[in-house]
Coordinates of C-alpha atoms and ligand atoms in Angstrom, one line a residue:
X3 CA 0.0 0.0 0.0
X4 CA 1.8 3.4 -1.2
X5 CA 1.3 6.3 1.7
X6 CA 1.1 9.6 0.6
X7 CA 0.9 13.4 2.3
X8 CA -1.9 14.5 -0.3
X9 CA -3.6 12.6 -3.2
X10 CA -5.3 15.2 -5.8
X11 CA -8.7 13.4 -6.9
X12 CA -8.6 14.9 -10.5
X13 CA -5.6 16.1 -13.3
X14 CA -7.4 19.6 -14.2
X15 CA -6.0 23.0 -13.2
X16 CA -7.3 22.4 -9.6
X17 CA -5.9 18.8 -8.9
X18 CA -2.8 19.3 -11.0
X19 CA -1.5 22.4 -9.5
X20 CA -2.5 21.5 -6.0
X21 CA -0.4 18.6 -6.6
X22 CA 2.7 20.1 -8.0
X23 CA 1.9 23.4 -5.3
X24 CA 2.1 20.1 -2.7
X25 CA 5.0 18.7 -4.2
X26 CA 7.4 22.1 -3.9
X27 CA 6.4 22.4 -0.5
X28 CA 8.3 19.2 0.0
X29 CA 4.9 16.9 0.6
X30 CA 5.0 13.3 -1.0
X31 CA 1.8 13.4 -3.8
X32 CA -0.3 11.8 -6.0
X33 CA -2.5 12.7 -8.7
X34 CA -4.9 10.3 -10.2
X35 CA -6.8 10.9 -13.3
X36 CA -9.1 9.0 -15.7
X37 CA -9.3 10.9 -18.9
X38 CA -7.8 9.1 -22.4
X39 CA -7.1 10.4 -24.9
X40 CA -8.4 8.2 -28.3
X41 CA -5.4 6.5 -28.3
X42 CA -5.7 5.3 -24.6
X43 CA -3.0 7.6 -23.3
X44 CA -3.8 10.2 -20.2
X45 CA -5.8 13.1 -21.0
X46 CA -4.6 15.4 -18.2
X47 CA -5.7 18.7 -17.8
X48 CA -9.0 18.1 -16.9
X49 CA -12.1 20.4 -18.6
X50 CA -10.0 23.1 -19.6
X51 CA -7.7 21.4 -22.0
X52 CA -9.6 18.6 -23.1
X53 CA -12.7 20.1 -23.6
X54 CA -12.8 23.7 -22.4
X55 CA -10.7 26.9 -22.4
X56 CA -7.6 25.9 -24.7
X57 CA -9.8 23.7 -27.5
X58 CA -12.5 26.7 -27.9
X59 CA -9.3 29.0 -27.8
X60 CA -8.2 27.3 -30.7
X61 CA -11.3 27.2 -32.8
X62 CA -11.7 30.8 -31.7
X63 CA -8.6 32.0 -33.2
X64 CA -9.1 29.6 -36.3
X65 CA -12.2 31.3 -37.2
X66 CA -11.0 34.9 -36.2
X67 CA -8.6 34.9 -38.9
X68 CA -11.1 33.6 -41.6
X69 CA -13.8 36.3 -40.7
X70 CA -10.8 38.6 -41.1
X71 CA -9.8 37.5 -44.4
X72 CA -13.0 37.5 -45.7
X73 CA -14.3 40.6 -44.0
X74 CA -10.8 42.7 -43.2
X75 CA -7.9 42.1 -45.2
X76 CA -8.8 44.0 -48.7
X77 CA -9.1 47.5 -46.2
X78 CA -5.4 46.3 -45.1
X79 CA -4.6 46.1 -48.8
X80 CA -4.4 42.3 -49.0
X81 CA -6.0 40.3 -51.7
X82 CA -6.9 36.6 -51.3
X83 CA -9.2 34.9 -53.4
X84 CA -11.0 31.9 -53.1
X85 CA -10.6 31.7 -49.4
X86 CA -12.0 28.2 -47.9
X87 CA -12.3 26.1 -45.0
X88 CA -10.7 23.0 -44.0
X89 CA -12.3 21.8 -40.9
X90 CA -10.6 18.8 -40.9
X91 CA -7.1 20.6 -41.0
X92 CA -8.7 23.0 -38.3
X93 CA -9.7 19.9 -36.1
X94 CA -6.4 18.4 -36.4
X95 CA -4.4 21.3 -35.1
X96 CA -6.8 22.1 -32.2
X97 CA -6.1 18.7 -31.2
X98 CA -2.3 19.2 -31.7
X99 CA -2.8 22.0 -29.0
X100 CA -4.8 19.8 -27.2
X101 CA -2.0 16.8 -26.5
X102 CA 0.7 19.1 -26.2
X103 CA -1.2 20.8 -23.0
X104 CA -1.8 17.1 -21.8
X105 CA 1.8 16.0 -22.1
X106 CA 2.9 19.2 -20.6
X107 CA 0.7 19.0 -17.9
X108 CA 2.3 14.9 -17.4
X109 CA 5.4 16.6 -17.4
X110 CA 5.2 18.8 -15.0
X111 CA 4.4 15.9 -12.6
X112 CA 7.1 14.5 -13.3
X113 CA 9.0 16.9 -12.6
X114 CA 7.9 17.9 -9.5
X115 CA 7.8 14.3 -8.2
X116 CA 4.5 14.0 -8.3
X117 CA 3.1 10.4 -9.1
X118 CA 0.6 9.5 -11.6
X119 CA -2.6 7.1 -11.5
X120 CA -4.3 7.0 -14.6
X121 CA -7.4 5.7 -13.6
X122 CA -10.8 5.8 -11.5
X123 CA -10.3 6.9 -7.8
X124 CA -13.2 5.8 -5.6
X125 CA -13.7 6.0 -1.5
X126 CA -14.3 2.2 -0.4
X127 CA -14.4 2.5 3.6
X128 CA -14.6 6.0 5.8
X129 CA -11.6 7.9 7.4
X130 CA -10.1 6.3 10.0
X131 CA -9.9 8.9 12.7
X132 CA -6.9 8.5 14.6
X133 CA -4.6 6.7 11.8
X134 CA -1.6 8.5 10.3
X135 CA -3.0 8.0 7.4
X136 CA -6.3 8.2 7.6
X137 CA -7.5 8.5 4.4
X138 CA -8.2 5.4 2.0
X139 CA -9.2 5.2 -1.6
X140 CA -9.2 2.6 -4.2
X141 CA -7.6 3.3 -7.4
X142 CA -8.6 1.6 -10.6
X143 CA -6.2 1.2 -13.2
X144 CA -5.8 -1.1 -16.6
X145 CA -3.4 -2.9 -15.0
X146 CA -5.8 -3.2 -12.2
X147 CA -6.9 -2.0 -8.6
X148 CA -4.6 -1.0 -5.8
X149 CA -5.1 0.9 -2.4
X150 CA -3.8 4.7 -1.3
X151 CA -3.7 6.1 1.8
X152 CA -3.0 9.4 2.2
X153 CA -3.0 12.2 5.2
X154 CA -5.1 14.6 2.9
X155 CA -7.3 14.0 -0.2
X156 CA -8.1 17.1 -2.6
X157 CA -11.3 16.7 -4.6
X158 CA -11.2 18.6 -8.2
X159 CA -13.3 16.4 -10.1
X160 CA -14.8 19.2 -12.1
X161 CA -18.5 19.5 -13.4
X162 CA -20.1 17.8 -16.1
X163 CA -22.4 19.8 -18.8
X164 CA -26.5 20.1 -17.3
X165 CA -28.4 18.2 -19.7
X166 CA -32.1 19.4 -20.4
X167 CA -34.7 17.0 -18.6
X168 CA -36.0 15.2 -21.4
X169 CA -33.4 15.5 -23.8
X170 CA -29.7 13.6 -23.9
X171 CA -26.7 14.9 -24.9
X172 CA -26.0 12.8 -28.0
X173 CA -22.8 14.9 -29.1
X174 CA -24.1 14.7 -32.7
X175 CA -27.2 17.0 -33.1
X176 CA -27.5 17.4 -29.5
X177 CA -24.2 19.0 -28.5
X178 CA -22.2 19.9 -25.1
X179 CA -18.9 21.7 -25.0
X180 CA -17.8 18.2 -25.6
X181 CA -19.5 18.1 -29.2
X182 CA -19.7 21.2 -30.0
X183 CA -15.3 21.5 -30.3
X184 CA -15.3 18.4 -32.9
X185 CA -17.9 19.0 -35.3
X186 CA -16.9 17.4 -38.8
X187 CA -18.8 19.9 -41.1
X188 CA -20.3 23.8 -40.6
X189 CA -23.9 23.5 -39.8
X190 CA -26.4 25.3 -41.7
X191 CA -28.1 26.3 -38.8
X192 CA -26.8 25.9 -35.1
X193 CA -28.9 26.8 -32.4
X194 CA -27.7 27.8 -29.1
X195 CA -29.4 27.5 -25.9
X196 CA -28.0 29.7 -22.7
X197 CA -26.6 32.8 -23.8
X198 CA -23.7 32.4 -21.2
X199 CA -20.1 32.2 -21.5
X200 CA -19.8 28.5 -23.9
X201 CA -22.9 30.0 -26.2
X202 CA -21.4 33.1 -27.0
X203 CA -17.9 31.6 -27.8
X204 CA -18.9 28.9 -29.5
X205 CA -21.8 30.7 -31.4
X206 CA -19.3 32.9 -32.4
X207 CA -16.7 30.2 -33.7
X208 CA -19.3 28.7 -36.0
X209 CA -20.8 32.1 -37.3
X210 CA -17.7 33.0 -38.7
X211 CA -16.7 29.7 -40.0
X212 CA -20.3 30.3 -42.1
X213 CA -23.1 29.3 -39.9
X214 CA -26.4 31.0 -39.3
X215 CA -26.9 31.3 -35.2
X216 CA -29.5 31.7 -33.0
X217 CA -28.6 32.0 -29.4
X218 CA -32.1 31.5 -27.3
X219 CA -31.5 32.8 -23.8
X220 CA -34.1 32.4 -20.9
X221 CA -33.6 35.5 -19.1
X222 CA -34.6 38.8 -20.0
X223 CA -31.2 40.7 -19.3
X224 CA -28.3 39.8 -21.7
X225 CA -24.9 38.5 -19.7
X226 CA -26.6 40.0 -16.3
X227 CA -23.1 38.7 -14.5
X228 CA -21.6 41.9 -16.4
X229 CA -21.9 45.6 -16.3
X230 CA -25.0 46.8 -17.6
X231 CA -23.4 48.9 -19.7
X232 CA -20.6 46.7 -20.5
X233 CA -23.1 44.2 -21.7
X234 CA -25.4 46.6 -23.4
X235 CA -23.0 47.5 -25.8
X236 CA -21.6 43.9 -26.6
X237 CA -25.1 42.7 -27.4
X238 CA -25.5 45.7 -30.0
X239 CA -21.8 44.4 -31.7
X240 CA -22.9 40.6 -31.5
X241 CA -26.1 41.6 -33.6
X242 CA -24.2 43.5 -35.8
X243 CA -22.1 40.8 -36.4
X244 CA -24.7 38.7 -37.3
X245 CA -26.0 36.6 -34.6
X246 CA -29.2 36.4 -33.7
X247 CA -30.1 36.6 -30.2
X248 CA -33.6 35.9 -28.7
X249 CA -34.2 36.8 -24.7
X250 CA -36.6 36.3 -22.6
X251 CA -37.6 32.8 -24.5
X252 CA -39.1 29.8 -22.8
X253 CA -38.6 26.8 -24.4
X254 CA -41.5 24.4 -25.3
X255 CA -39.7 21.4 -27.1
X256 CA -36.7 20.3 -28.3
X257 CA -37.1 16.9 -30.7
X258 CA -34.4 15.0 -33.3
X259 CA -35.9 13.8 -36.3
X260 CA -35.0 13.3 -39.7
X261 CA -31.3 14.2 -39.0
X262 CA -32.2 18.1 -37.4
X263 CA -33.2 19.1 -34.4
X264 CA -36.7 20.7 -33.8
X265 CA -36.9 23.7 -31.4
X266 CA -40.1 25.2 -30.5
X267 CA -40.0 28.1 -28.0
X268 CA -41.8 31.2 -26.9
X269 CA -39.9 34.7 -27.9
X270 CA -40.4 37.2 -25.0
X271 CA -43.9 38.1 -26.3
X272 CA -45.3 35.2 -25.4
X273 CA -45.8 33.9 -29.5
X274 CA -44.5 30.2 -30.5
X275 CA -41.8 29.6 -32.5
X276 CA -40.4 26.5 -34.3
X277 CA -36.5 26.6 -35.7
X278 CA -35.1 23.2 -37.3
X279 CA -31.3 23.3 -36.6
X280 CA -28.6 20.4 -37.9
X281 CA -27.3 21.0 -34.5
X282 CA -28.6 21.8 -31.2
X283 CA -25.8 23.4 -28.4
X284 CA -27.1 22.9 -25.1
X285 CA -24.8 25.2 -22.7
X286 CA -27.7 26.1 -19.8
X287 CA -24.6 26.0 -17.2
X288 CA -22.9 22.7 -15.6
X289 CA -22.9 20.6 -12.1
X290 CA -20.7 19.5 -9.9
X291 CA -19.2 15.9 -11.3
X292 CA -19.3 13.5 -8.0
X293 CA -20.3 10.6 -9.7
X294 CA -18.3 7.0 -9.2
X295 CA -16.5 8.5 -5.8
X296 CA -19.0 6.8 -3.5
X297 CA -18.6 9.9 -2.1
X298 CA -21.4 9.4 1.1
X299 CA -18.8 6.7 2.4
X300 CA -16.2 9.5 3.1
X301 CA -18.5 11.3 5.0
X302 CA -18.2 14.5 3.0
X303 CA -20.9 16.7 3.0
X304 CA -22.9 18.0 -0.6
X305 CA -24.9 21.0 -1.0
X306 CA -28.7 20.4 -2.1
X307 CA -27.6 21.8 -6.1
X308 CA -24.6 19.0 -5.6
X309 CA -21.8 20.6 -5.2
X310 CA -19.1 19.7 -2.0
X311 CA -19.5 22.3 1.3
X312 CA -16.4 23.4 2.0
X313 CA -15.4 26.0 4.6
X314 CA -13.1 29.1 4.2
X315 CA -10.1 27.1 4.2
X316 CA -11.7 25.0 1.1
X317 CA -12.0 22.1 3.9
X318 CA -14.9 19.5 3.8
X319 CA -16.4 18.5 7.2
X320 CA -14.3 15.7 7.4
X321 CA -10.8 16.7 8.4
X322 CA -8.2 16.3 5.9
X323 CA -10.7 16.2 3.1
X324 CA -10.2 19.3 0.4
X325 CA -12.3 20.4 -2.8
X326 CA -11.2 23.0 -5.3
X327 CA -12.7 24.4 -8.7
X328 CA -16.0 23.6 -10.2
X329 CA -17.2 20.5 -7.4
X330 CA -17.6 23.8 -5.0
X331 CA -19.2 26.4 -5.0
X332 CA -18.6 30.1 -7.2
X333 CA -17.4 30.4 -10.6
X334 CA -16.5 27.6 -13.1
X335 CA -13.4 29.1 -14.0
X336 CA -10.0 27.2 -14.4
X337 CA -8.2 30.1 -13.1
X338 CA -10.0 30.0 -9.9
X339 CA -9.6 26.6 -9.7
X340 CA -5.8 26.9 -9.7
X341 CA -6.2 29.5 -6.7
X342 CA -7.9 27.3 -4.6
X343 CA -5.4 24.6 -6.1
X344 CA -2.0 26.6 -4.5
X345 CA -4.3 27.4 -1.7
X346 CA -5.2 24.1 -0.4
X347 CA -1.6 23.1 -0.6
X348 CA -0.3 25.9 1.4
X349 CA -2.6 25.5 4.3
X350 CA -2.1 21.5 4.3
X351 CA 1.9 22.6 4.2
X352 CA 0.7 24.5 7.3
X353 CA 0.8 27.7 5.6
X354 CA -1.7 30.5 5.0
X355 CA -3.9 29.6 2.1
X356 CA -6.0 32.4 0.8
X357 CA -8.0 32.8 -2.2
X358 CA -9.0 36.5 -3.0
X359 CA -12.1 35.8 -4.4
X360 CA -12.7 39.4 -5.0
X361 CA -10.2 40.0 -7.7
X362 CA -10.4 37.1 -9.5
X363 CA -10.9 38.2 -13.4
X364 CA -14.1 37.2 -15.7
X365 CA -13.1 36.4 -19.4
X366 CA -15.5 35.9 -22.5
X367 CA -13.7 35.2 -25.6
X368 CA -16.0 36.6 -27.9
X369 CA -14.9 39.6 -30.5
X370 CA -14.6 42.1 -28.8
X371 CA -13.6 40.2 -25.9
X372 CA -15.5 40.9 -22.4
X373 CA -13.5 40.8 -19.0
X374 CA -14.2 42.1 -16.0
X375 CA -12.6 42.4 -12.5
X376 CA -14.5 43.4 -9.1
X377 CA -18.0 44.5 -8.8
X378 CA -20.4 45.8 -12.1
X379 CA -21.8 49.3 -11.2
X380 CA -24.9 47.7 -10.8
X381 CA -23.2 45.7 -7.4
X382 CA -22.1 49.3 -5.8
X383 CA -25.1 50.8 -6.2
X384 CA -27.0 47.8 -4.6
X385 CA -24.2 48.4 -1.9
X386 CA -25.2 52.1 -1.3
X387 CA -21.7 53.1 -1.4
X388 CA -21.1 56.7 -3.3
X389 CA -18.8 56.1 -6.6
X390 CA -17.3 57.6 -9.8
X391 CA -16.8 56.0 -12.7
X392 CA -14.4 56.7 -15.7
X393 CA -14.7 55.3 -19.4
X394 CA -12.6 55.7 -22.1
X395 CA -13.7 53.7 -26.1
X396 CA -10.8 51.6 -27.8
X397 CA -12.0 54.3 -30.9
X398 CA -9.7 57.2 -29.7
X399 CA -6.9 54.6 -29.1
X400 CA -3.9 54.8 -31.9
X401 CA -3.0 50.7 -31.1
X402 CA -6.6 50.0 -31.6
X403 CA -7.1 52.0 -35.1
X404 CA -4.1 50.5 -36.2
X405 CA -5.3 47.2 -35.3
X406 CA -8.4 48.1 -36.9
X407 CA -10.5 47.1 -33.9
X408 CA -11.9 50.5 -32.3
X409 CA -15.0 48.2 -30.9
X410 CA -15.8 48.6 -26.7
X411 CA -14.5 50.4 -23.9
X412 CA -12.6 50.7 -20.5
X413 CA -14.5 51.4 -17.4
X414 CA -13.4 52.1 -14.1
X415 CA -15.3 52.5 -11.2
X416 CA -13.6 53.6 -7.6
X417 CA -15.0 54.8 -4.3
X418 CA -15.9 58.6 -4.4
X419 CA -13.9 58.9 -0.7
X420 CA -11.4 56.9 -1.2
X421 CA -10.7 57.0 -5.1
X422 CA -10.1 52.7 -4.7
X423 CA -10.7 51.0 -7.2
X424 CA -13.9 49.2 -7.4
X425 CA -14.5 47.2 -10.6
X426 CA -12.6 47.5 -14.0
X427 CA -15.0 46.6 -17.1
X428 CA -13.6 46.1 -20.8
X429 CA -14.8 45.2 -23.9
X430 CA -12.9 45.2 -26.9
X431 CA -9.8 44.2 -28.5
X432 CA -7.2 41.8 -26.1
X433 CA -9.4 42.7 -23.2
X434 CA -8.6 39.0 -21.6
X435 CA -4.9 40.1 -21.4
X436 CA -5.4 44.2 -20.5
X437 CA -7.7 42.6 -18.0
X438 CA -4.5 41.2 -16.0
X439 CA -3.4 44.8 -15.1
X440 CA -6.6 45.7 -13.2
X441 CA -6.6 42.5 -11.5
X442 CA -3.0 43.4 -10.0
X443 CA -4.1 47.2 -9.2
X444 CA -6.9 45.8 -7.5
X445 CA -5.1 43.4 -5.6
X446 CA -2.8 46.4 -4.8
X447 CA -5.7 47.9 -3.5
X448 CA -4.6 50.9 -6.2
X449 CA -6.9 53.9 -6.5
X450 CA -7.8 55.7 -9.7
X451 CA -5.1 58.3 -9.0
X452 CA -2.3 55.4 -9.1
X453 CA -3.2 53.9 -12.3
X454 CA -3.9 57.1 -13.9
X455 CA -0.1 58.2 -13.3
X456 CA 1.5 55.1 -14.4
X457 CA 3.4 55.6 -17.6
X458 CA 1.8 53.2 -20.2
X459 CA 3.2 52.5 -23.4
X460 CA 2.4 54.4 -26.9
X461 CA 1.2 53.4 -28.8
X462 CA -0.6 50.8 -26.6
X463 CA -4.2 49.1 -26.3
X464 CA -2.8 49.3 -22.6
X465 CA -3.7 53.3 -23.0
X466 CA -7.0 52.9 -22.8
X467 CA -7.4 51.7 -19.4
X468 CA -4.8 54.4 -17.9
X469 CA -7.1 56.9 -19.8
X470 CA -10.5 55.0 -18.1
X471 CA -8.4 56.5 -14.9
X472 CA -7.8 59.5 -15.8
X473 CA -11.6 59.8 -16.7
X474 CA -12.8 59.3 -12.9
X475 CA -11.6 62.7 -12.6
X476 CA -12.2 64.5 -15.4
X477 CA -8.9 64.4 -17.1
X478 CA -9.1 61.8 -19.8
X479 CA -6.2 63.4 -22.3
X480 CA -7.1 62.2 -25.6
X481 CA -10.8 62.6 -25.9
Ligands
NAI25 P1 -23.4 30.0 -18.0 O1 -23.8 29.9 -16.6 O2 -22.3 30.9 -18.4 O3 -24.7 30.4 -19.0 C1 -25.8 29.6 -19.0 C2 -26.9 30.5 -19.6 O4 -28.0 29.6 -19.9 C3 -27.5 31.5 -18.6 O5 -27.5 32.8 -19.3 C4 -28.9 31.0 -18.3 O6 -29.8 32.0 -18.0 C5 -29.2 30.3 -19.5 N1 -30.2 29.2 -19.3 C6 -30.3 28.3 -18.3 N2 -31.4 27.5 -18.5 C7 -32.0 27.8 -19.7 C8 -33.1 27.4 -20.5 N3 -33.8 26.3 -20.1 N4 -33.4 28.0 -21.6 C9 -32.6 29.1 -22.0 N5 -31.6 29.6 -21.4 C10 -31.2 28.9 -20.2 O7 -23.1 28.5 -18.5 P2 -22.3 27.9 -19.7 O8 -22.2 28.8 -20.8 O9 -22.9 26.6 -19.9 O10 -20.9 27.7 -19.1 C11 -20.7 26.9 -18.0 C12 -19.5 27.3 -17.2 O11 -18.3 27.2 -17.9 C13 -19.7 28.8 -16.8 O12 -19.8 28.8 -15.4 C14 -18.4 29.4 -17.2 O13 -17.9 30.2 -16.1 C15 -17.5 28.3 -17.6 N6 -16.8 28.7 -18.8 C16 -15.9 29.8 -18.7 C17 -15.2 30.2 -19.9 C18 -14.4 31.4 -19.8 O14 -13.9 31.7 -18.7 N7 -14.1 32.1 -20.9 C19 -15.4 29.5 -21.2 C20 -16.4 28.5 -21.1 C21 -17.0 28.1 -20.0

């Protein structure tokens, strides 16, 4: 029987990086993971890079630069004729991108010592209270069953995609994030349903690459997680662009027949519709994946919507049990996942673990990209705390006009006492990378004044947000 300091249930950014975080701190570690790839190999990386962030990335940027051949080069001056798409080409290198984030992340187990179960990981009797190790879990492997104990467990199994009721995911007309990233031909007609974070990227993939989309979104307010304003504006570009958004819908039926997919709903006014769709992408939001663990002999305790109660520390009620990322609660994010990841390991090192949940950064991949750090204006109003807010659009920006992408904006909101900043809301070009310097203001606990008088580069996209700071007081220079 192999003893361990800490066994991370799960290979995505949560279990990995808790292991390897583990591992530095000098603890002895495992990491077990079931994913395969086709071949049979490890798939590690969890959600994100198997099926997630880095795939969607790929197709994202795939078909960014065909909507920009066929709708931006001639202003540049470039001619190309005859452009067309190889989706099987496409496919091939997002999966390229794919294994090499898997074999990096099996690399960097190995080289922080870290050892690898490629298999099923399943609780088989409760903690032994008492025991220096008093944690035991069955691992299943091809080359067959064996039996860890360890002083701590992390859980980061992740979350699986929420089905409808009465309707399976099939991954051929009736598509998860899973599907959706490996489709063999551009559907005529793809309809979306959830206007949240994996139906705006992905509706956006396939409208460039030539589909026709209709996103149907229950609630009334478009991306209500945003700023209003914020997502005001980026529902006016994503029309423009071509999709077609419906809010406010309720849907009646969903049916596959005669290779579509037959979608009745009620628009906002109440009148029934019918779409028939060659594919149907089902992203109404995800749940906490528990299955297989046997999780109620451990004694760890689940919230009613699923999901594993944790306390500050990200400890279970059983001592010595963790859970990071999506199995918990807050957002499904793979960064936050790797917070809680480093955390975990820190306080089981004896260290102090601390997530700042408050400056953790929101990134939609869409064009113009949406991020967001702190609280929407919306959140400091509700507070009743007085504010000011400064905006500055991507259009008087030299980087951006060069770029030829003037779309969006930088907002800033701070206290009106204190001048901290409160929340920093982008939309436009690069906005998941300009977002990275408001997260670390805020985590300075900067005010406006201190970001307005940093020196930013020109020309710069980067501009923008020092000129959002200047705004708050009135002294935005090139507007
Ligand atoms: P989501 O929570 O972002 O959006 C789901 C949407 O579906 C919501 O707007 C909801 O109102 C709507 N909805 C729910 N039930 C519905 C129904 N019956 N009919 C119509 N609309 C309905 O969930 P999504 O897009 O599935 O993504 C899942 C998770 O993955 C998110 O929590 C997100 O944080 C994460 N993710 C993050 C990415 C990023 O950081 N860029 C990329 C992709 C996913």
């Amino acid at each position: 029987m192999s003893n361990y300091d800490v066994i991370a249930v799960g290979g995505g950014p949560g279990g990995y990086v808790a292991a390897i975080r583990a591992a530095q701190l000098g603890l002895k570690v495992a990491c077990i993971d079931a994913s395969r790839r086709p071949d049979g190999k490890p798939a590690l990386g969890g959600t994100c890079t198997n099926v997630g962030c880095i795939p969607s990335k790929a197709l994202l940027q795939s078909s960014e630069f065909f909507s920009l051949l066929q709708n931006d080069f001639a202003t540049h001056g470039i001619q190309v004729k005859d452009a067309k798409i190889d989706l099987a080409q496409m496919m091939q290198r997002k999966n390229q991108i794919i294994q090499q984030n898997n074999l990096g992340v099996a690399y960097l187990l190995k080289k922080n010592k870290v050892d690898f179960y490629h298999g099923t990981a399943e609780w088989v009797e409760p903690p032994s209270r008492g025991d220096s190790y008093p944690h035991r879990i069955k691992v299943v492997t091809t080359q067959g069953e064996s039996i860890l104990q360890s002083k701590n467990l992390v859980i980061a199994t992740g979350s699986l995609p929420r089905p409808l009721p009465d309707l399976a995911f099939d991954e051929h007309r009736v598509l998860s994030n899973e599907g959706i990233l490996s489709l063999t031909e551009v559907p005529k007609v793809l309809c979306v349903l959830g206007a949240g974070v994996i139906g705006l990227e992905m509706g956006s993939v396939w409208q460039r690459l030539g589909a026709k989309v209709i996103i149907l979104e229950a609630l009334q307010d478009f991306l209500p997680a945003a700023d209003r304003s914020i997502s005001q504006e980026a529902y006016k570009f994503f029309k423009a662009q071509g999709l077609t958004l419906e809010l406010g819908i309720r849907l009646q039926s969903a049916v596959v027949a005669d290779q579509a997919v037959h979608i009745q709903y009620h628009n906002a006014r109440g009148e029934l519709q019918s779409i028939q769709a060659d594919q149907f992408l089902v992203s109404i939001g995800r749940i906490a994946q528990t299955q297989g663990l046997n999780l109620a002999i451990s004694g760890v305790e689940t919230l009613p919507d699923g999901k594993i109660k944790v306390d500050s520390r990200l400890q279970t009620n059983v001592p010595g049990i963790w859970a990071v990322g999506d199995v918990i609660g807050g957002p499904m994010l793979a960064h936050k996942a790797e917070e809680e990841g480093v955390a975990v390991a820190e306080s089981i090192a004896g260290q102090s673990g601390h997530v700042n949940y408050q400056t953790i950064p929101w990134v939609i991949y869409t064009d113009p990209e949406l991020a967001w750090v702190g609280q929407t204006e919306q959140q400091v109003q509700a507070l009743g705390r007085a504010y000011k807010v400064g905006s500055f659009p991507f259009m008087a920006n030299g980087r951006a006009r060069a770029l030829g992408n003037t779309h969006g904006l930088v907002k800033i909101i701070a206290d009106a006492n204190t001048d901290e900043i409160l929340g920093v809301h982008i939309l436009g070009p690069q906005a998941s990378e300009l977002i990275a310097e408001a997260a670390m203001a805020m985590e300075f606990r900067a005010t406006s004044e201190d970001l307005a008088r940093i020196c930013h580069a020109h020309p710069s996209l980067a501009e923008t947000t020092r000129e959002a700071a200047l705004a708050v007081t009135g002294r935005a220079l090139h507007i």
